[in-house]
mmCIF file of C-alpha atoms and ligand atoms in Angstrom:
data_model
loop_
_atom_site.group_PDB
_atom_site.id
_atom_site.type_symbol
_atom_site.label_atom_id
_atom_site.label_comp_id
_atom_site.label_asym_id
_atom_site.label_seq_id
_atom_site.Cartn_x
_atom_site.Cartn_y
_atom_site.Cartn_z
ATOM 1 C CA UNK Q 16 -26.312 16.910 10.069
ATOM 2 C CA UNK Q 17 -26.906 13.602 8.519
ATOM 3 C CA UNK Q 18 -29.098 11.049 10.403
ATOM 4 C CA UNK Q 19 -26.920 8.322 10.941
ATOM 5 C CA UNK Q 20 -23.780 7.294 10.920
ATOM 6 C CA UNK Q 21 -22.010 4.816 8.194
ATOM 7 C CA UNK Q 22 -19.455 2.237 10.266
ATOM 8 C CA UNK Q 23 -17.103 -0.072 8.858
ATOM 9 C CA UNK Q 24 -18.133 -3.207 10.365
ATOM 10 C CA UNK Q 25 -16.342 -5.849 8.196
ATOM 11 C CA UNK Q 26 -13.303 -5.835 5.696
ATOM 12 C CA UNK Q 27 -12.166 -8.544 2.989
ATOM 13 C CA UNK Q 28 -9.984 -8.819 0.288
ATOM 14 C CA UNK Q 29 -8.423 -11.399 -2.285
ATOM 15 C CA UNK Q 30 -5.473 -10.735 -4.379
ATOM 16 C CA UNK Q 31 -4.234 -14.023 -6.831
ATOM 17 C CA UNK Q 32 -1.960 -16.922 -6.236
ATOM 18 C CA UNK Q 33 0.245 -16.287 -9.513
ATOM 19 C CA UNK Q 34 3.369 -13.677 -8.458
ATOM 20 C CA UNK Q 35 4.988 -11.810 -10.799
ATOM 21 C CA UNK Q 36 8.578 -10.979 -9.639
ATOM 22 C CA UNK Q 37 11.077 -7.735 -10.665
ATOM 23 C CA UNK Q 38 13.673 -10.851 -11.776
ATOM 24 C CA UNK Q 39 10.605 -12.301 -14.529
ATOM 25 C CA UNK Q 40 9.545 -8.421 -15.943
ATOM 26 C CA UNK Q 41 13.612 -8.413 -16.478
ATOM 27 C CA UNK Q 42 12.813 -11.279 -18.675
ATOM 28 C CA UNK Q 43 10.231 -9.528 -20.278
ATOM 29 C CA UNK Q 44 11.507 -5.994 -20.673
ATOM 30 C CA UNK Q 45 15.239 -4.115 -20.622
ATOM 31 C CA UNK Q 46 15.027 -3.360 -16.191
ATOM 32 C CA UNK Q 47 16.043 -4.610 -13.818
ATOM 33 C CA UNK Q 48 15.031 -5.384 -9.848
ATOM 34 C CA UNK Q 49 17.260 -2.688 -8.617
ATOM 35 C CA UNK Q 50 16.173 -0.144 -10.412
ATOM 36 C CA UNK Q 51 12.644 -0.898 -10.023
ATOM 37 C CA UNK Q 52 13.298 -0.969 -5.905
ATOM 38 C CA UNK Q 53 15.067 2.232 -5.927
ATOM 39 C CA UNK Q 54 12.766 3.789 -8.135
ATOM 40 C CA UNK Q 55 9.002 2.232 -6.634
ATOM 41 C CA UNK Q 56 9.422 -0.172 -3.860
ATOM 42 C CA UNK Q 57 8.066 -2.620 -5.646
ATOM 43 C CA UNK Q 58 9.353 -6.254 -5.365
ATOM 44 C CA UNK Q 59 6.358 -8.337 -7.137
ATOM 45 C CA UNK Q 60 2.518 -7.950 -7.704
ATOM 46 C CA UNK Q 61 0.067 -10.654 -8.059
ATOM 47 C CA UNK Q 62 -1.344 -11.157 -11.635
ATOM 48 C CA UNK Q 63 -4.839 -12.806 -12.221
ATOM 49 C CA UNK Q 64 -4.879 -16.166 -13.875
ATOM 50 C CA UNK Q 65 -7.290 -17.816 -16.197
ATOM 51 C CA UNK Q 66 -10.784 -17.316 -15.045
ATOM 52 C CA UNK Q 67 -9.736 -14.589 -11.969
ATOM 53 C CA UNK Q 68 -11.642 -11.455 -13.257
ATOM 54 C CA UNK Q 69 -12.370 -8.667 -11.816
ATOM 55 C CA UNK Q 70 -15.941 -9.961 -10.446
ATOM 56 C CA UNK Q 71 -14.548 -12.953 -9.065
ATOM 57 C CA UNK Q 72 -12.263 -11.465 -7.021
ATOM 58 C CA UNK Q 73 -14.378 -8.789 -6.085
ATOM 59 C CA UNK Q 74 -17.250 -11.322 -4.569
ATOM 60 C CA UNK Q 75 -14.625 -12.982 -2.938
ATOM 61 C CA UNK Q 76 -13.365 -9.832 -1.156
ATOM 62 C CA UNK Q 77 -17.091 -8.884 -0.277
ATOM 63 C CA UNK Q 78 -17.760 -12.608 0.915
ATOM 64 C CA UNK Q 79 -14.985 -12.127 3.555
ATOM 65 C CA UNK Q 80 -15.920 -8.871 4.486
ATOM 66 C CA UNK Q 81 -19.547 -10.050 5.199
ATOM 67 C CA UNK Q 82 -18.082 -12.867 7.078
ATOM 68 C CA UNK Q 83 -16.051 -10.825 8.990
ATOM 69 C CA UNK Q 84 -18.941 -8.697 9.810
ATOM 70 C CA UNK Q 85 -21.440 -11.890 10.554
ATOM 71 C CA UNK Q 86 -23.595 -10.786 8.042
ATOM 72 C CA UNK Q 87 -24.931 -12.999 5.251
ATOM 73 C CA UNK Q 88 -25.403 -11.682 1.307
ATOM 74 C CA UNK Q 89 -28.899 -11.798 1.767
ATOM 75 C CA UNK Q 90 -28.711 -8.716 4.199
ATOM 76 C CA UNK Q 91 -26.953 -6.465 1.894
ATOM 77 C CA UNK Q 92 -29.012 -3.505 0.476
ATOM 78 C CA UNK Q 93 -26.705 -2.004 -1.913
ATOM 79 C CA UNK Q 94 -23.361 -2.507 -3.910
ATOM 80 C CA UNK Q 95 -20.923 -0.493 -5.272
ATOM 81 C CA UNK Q 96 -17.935 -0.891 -7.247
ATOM 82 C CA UNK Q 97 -15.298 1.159 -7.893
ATOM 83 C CA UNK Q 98 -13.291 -0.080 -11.059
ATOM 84 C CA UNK Q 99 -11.318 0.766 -14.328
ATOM 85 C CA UNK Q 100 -10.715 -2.820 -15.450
ATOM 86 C CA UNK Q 101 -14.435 -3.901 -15.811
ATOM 87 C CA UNK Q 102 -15.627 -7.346 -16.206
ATOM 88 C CA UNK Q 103 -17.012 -6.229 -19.409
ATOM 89 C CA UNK Q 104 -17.881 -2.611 -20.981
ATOM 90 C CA UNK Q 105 -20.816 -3.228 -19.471
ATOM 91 C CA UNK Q 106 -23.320 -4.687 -17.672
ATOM 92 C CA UNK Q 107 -21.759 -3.245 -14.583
ATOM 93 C CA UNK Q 108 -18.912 -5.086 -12.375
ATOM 94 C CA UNK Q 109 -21.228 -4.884 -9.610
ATOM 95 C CA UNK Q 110 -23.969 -6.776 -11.291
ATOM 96 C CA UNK Q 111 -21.742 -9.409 -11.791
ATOM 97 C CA UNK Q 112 -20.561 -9.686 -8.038
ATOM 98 C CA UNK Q 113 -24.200 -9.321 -6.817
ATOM 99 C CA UNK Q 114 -24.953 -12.425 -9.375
ATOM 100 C CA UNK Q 115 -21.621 -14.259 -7.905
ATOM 101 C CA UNK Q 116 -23.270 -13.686 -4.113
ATOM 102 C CA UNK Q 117 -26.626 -15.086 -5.485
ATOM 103 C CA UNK Q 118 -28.283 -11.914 -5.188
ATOM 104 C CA UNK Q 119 -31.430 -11.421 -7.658
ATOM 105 C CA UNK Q 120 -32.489 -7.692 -6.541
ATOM 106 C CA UNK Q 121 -30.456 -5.622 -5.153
ATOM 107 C CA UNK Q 122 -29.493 -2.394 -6.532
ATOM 108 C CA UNK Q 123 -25.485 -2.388 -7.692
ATOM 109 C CA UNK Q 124 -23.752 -0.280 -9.821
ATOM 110 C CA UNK Q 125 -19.789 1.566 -10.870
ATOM 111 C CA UNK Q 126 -18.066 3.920 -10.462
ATOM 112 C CA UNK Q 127 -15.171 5.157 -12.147
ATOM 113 C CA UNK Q 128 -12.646 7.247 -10.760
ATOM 114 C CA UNK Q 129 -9.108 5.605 -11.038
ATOM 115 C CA UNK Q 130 -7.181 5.005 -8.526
ATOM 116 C CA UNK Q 131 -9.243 7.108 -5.854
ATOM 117 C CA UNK Q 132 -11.976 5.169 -6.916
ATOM 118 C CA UNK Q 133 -12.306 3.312 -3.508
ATOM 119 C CA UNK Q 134 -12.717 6.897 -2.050
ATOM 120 C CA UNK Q 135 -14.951 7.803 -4.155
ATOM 121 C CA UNK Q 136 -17.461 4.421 -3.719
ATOM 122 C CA UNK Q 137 -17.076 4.607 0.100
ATOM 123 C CA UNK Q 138 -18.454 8.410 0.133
ATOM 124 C CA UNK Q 139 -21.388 7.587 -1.983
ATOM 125 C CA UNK Q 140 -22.107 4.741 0.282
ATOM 126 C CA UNK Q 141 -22.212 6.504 3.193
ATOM 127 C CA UNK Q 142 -24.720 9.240 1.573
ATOM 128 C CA UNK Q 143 -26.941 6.414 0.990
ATOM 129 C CA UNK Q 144 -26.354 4.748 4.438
ATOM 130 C CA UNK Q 145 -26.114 8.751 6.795
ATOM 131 C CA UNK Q 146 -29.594 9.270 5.130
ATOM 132 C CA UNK Q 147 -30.890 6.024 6.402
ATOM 133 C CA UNK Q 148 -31.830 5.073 2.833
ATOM 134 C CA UNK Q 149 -29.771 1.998 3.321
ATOM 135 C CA UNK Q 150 -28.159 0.115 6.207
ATOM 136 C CA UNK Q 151 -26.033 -2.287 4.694
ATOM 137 C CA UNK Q 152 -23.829 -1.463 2.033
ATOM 138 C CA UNK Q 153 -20.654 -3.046 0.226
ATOM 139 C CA UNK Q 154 -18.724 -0.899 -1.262
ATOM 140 C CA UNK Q 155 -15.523 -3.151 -3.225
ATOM 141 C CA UNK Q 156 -12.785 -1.724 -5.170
ATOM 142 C CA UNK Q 157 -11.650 -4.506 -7.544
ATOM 143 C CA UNK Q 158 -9.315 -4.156 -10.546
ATOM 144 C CA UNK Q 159 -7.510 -6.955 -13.592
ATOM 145 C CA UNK Q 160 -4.528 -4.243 -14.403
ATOM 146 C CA UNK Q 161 -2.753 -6.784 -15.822
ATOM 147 C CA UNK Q 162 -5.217 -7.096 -18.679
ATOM 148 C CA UNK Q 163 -5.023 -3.378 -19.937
ATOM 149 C CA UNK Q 164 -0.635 -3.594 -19.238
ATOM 150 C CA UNK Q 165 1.047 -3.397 -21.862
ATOM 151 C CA UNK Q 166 3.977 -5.997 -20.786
ATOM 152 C CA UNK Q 167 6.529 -4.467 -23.725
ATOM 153 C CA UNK Q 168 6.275 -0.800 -22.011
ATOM 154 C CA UNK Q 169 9.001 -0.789 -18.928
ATOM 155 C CA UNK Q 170 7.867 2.606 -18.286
ATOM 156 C CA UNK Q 171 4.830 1.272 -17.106
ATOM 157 C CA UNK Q 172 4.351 -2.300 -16.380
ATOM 158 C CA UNK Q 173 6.070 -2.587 -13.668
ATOM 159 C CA UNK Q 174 3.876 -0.906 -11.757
ATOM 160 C CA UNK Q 175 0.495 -2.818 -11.736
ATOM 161 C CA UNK Q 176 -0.767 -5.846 -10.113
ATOM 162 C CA UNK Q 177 -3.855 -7.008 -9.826
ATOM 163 C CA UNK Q 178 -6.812 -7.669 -6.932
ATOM 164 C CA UNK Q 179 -9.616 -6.840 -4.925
ATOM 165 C CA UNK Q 180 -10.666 -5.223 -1.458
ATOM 166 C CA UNK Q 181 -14.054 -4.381 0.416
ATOM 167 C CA UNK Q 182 -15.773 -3.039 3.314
ATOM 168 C CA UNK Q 183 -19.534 -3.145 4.783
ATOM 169 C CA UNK Q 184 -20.520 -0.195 5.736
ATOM 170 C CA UNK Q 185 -23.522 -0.502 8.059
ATOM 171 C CA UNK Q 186 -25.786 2.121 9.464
ATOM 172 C CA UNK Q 187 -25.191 3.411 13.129
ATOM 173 C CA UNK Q 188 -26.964 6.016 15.510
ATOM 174 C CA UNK Q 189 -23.004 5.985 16.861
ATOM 175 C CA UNK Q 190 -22.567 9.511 15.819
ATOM 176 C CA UNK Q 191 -18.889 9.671 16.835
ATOM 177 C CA UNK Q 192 -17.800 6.228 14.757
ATOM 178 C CA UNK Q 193 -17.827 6.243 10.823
ATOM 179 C CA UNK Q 194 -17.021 8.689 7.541
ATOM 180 C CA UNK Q 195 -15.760 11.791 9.915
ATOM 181 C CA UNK Q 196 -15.346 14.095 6.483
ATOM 182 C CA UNK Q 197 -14.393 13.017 3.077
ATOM 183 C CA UNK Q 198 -13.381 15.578 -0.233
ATOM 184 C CA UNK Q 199 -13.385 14.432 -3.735
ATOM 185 C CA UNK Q 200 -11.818 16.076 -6.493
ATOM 186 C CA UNK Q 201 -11.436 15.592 -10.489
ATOM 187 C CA UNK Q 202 -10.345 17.456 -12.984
ATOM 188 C CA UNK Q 203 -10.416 16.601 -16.915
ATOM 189 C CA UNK Q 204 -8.514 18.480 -18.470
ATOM 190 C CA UNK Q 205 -5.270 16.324 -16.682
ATOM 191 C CA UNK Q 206 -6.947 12.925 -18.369
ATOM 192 C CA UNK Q 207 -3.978 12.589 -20.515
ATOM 193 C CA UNK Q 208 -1.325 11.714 -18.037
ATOM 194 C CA UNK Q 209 -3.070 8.366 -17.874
ATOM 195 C CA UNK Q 210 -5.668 6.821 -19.950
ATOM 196 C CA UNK Q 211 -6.671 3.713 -21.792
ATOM 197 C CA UNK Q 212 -8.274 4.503 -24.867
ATOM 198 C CA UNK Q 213 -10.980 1.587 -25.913
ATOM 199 C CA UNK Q 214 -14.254 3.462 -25.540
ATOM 200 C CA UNK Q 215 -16.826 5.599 -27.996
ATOM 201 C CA UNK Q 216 -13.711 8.473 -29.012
ATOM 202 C CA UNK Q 217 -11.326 5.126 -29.621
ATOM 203 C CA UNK Q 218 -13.779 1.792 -30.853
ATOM 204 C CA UNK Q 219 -11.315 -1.008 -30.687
ATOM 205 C CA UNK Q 220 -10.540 -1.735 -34.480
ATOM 206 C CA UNK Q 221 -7.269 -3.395 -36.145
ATOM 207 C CA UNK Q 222 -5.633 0.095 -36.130
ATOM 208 C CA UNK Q 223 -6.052 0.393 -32.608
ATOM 209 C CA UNK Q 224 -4.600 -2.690 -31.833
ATOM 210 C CA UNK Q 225 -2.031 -2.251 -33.651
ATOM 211 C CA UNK Q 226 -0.831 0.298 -31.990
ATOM 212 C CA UNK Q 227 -1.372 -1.158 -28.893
ATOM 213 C CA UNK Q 228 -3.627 1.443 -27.854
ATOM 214 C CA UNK Q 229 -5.867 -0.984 -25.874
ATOM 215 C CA UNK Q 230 -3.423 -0.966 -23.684
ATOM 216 C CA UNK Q 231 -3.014 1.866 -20.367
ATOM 217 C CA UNK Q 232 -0.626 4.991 -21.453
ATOM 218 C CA UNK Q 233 1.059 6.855 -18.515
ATOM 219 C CA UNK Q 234 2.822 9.955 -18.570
ATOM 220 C CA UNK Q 235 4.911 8.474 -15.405
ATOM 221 C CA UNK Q 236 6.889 12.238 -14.015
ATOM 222 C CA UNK Q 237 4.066 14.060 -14.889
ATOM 223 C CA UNK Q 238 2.018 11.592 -12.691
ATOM 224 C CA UNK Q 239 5.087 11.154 -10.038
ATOM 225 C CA UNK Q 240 4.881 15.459 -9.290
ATOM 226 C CA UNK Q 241 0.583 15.656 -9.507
ATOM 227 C CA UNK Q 242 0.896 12.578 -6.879
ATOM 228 C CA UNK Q 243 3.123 14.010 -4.682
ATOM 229 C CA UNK Q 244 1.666 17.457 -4.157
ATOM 230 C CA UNK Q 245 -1.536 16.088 -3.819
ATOM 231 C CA UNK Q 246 -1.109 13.883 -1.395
ATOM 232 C CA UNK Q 247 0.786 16.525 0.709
ATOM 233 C CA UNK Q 248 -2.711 19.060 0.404
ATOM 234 C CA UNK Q 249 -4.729 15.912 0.946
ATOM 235 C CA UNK Q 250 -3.164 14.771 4.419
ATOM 236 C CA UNK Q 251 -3.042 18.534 5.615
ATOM 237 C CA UNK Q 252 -6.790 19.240 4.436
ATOM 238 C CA UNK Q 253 -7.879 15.988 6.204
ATOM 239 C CA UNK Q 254 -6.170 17.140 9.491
ATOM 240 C CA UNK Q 255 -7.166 20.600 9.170
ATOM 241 C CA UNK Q 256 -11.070 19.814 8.556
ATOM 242 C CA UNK Q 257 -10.976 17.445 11.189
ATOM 243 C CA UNK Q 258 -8.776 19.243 13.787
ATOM 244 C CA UNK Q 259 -6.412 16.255 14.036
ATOM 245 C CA UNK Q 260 -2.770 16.013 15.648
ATOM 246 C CA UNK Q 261 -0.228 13.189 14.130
ATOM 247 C CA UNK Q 262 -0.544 11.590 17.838
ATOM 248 C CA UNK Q 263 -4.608 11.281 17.054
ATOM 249 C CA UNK Q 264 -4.517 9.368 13.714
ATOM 250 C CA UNK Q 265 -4.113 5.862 14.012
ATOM 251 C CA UNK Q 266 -3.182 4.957 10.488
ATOM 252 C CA UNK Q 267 -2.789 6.718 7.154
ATOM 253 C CA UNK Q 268 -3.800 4.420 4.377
ATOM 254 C CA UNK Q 269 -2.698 6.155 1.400
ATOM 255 C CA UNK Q 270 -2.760 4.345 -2.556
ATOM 256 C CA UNK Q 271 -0.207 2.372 -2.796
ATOM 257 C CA UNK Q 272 1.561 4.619 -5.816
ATOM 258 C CA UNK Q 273 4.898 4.275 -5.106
ATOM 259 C CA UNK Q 274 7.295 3.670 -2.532
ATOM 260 C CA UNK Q 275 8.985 7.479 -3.329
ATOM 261 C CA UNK Q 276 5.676 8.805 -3.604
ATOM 262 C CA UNK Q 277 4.829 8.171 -0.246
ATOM 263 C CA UNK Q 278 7.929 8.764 1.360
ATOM 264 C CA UNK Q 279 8.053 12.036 -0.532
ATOM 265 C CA UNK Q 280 5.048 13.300 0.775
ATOM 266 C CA UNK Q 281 5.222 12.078 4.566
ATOM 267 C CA UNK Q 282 8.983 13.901 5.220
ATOM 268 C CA UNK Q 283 7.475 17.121 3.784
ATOM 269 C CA UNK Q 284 4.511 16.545 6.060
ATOM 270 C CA UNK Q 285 7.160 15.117 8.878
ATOM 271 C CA UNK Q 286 4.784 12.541 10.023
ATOM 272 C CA UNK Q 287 6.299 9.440 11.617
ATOM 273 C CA UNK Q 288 6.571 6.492 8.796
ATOM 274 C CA UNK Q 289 5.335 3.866 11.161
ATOM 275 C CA UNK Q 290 1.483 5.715 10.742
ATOM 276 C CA UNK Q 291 1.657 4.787 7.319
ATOM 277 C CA UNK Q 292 0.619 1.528 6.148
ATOM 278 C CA UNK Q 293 2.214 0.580 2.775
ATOM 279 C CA UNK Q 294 2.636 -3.022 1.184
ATOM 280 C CA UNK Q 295 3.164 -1.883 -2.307
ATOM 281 C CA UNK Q 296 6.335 -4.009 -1.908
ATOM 282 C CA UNK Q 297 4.230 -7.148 -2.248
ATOM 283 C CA UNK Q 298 1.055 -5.866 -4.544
ATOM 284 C CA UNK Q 299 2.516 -3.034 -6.574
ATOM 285 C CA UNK Q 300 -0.037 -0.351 -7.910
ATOM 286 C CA UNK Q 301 -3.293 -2.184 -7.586
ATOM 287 C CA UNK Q 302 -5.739 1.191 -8.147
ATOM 288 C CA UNK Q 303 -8.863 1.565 -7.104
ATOM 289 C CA UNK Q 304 -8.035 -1.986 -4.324
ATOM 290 C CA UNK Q 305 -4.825 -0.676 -3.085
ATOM 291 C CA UNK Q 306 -6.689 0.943 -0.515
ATOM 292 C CA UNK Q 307 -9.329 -1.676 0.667
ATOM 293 C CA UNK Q 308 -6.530 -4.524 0.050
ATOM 294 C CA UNK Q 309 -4.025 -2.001 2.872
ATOM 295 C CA UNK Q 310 -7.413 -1.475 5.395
ATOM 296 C CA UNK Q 311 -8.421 -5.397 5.224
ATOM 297 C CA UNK Q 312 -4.129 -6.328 5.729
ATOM 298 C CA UNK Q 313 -4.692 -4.009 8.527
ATOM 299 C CA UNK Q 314 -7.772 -4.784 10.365
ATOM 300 C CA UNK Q 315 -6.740 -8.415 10.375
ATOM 301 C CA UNK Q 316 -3.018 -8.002 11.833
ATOM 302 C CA UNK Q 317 -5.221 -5.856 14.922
ATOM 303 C CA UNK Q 318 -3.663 -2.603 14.039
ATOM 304 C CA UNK Q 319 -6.944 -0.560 13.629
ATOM 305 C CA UNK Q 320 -9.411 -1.330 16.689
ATOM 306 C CA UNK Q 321 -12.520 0.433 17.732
ATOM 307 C CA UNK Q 322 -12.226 4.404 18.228
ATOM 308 C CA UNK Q 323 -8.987 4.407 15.864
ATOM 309 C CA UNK Q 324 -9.120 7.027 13.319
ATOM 310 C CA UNK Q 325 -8.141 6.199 10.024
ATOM 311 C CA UNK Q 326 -6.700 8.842 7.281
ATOM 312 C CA UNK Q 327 -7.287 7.365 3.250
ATOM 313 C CA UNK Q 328 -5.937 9.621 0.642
ATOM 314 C CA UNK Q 329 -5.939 8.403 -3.104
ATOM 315 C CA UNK Q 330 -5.301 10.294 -6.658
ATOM 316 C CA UNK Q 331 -4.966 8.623 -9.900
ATOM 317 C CA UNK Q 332 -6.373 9.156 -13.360
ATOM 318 C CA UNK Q 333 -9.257 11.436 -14.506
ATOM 319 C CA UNK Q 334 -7.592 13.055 -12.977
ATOM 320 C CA UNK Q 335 -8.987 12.558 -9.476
ATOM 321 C CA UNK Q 336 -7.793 12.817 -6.160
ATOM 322 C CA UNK Q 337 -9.796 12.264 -2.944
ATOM 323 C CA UNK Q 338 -9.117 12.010 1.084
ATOM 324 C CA UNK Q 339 -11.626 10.497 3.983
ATOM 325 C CA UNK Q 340 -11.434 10.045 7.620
ATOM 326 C CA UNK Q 341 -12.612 7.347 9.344
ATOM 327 C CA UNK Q 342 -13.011 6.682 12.893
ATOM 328 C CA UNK Q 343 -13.259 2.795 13.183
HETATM 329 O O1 UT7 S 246 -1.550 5.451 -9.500
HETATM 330 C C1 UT7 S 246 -1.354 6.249 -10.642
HETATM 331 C C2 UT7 S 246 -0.540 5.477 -11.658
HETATM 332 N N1 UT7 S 246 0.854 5.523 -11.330
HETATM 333 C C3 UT7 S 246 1.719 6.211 -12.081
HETATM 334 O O2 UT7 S 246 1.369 6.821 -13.049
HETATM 335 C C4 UT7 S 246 3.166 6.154 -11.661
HETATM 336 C C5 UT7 S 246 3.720 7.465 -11.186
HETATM 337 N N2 UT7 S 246 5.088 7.588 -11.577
HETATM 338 C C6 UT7 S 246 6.108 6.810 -11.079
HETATM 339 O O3 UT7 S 246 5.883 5.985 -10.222
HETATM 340 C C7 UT7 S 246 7.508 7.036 -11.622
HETATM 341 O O4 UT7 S 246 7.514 8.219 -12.405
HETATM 342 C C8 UT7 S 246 8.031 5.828 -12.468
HETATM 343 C C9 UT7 S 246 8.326 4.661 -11.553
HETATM 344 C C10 UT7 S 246 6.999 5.434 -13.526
HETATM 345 C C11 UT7 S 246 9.339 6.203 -13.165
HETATM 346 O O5 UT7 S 246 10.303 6.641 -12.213
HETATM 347 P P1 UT7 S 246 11.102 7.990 -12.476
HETATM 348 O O6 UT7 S 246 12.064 8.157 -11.385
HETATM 349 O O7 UT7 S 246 10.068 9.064 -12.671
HETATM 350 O O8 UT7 S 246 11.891 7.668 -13.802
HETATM 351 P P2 UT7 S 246 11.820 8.414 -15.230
HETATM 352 O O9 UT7 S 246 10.535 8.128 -15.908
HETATM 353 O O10 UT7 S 246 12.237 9.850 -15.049
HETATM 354 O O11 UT7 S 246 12.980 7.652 -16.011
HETATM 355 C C12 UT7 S 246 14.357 7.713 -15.611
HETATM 356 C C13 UT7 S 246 15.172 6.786 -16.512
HETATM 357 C C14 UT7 S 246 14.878 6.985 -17.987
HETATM 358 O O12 UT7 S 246 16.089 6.793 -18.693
HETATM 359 P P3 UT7 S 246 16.941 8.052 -19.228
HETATM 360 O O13 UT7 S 246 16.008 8.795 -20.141
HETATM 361 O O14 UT7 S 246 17.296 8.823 -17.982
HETATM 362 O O15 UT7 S 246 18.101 7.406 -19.894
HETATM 363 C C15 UT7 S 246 13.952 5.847 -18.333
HETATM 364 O O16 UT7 S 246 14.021 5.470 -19.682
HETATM 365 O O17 UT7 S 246 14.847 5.427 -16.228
HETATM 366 C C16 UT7 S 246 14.485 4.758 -17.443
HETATM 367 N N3 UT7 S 246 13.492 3.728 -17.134
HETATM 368 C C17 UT7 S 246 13.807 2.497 -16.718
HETATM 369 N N4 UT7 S 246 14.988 1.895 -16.509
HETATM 370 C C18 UT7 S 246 14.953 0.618 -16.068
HETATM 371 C C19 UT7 S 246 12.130 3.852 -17.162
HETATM 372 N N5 UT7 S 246 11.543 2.692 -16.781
HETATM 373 C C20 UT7 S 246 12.574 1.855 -16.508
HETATM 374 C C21 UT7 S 246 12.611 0.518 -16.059
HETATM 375 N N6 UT7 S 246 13.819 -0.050 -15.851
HETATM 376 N N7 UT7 S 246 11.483 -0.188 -15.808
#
């Protein structure tokens, strides 16, 4: 039994001014906007302009969240980021958002698991935070898709957008509030239904780039079927562990994948749709901040108040996949 518990006490997030519609990608590639409707719910997704990177959005999310909390940079103990669109290979994204708050020591570091990479950041957090190693603790799930989209595949950039989302997570005796139960999951030998290749295997060279290989690759079907059955096993495993009824969850916050995706999954599950919170419509696929981006839209409109519980399930590339529940 862990010591404390880890409570969401503040939420942010900042997504970019510059839109780009279904009508402009038909400009760019041979689609259309009814087709992509049909096909993902998406309508448009925000795209970050010169000098929005991946840091600067993600201090801006983690500025509101502390704001929203009433707690000042200087009080946070730890962040984590949970990215595949870096500011740079390295030094770390979160480095660069705990230089953007004006922090000089605290600890901040990565983590890289896709699009369930928000999952995966908020259950190390609240390790560090349930142990009473920490109290405060940001954990931000930021992402620049648009710079790794390759804007001459239709298959795939139509899906991504780009932006940021984060939470505090502060350290409670309230043993019935916080991280209720949490899974994560990966498995490698599924890492080539997405990928982007730049790294040690792939050094960027001319070659490379000329076969636009620093661009993201998905295997979209392949991706479509792993997403729906795991979200399915996810949302049943959550309510099993946690010995939850439809009537006691709040909210389900899953990543915003795609509009069929989700509906897919919630009619085999036979939940009602108005427990689901989805704005992919607006944002598209934004990874690893689809989730925080959803919880922060959320929290602000009043639809999660204290003692709501809170269902996030996420899968992406890796592969990973990864569900938490959350009682607010
Ligand atoms: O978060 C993890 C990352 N997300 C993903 O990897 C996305 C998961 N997958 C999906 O969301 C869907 O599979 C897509 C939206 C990518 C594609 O939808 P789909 O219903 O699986 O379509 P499809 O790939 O089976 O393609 C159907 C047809 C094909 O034409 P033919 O072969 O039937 O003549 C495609 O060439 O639609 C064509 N197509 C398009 N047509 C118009 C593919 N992309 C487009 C497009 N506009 N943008």
């Amino acid at each position: 039994m862990a010591d404390y518990s880890a409570i969401i006490v503040g939420t942010g997030s900042c997504v970019p001014e510059r839109r780009l519609t279904n009508d402009d990608l038909s400009k760019l590639v041979d689609t259309n906007d009814e087709w992509i409707t049909q096909r993902t719910g998406i309508k448009e997704r925000r795209i970050a302009g010169d000098g929005e990177t991946t840091a600067s959005m993600g201090a801006i999310a983690c500025r509101k969240a502390l704001e929203a909390a009433g707690m000042q940079p200087a009080d946070v103990d730890l962040i984590i980021c949970g990215t595949i669109t870096p500011e740079m290979q390295f030094p770390s994204t979160a480095c660069f958002i705990a230089r953007e708050l004006g922090l000089h020591t605290t600890p901040a570091f990565d983590v890289t698991a896709a699009c369930s990479g928000f999952i995966f950041c908020l259950d190390t957090a609240a390790a560090f935070v349930e142990s009473g190693r920490y109290r405060n603790v940001l954990v931000v799930g930021s992402e620049t898709l648009s710079r790794v989209t390759d804007y001459t595949d239709r298959g795939s950039c139509i899906l991504f957008g780009d932006g940021a989302g984060a939470v505090l997570l502060q350290r409670s005796t309230d043993k019935k509030r916080g991280l209720l139960y949490s899974s994560l999951h990966a498995d490698g030998h599924g890492w080539e239904m997405l990928y982007c290749r730049p790294g040690s295997r792939h050094p960027i060279n001319q070659d490379l780039v000329t076969q636009r290989a620093q661009f993201m690759q998905i295997k979209g079907r392949e991706v479509y079927k792993f997403a729906v059955q795991r979200f399915h096993e996810l949302i049943e495993d959550a309510m099993q562990k946690c010995n939850l009824k439809a009537e006691d969850i709040k909210l389900i916050i899953p990543h915003q994948v795609n509009q069929r995706i989700i509906d897919a999954a919630i009619e085999r599950l036979k939940l009602p749709t108005e427990k689901v919170y989805v704005n992919i419509a607006r944002y598209g696929n934004t990874s690893s901040a689809s989730i925080p981006i959803a919880l922060d839209e959320a929290w602000r409109a009043g639809m999660t108040k204290p003692g709501d519980v809170l269902v996030f399930v996420a899968f992406g590339a890796g592969l990973t996949w990864a569900n938490a529940v959350v009682r607010v």
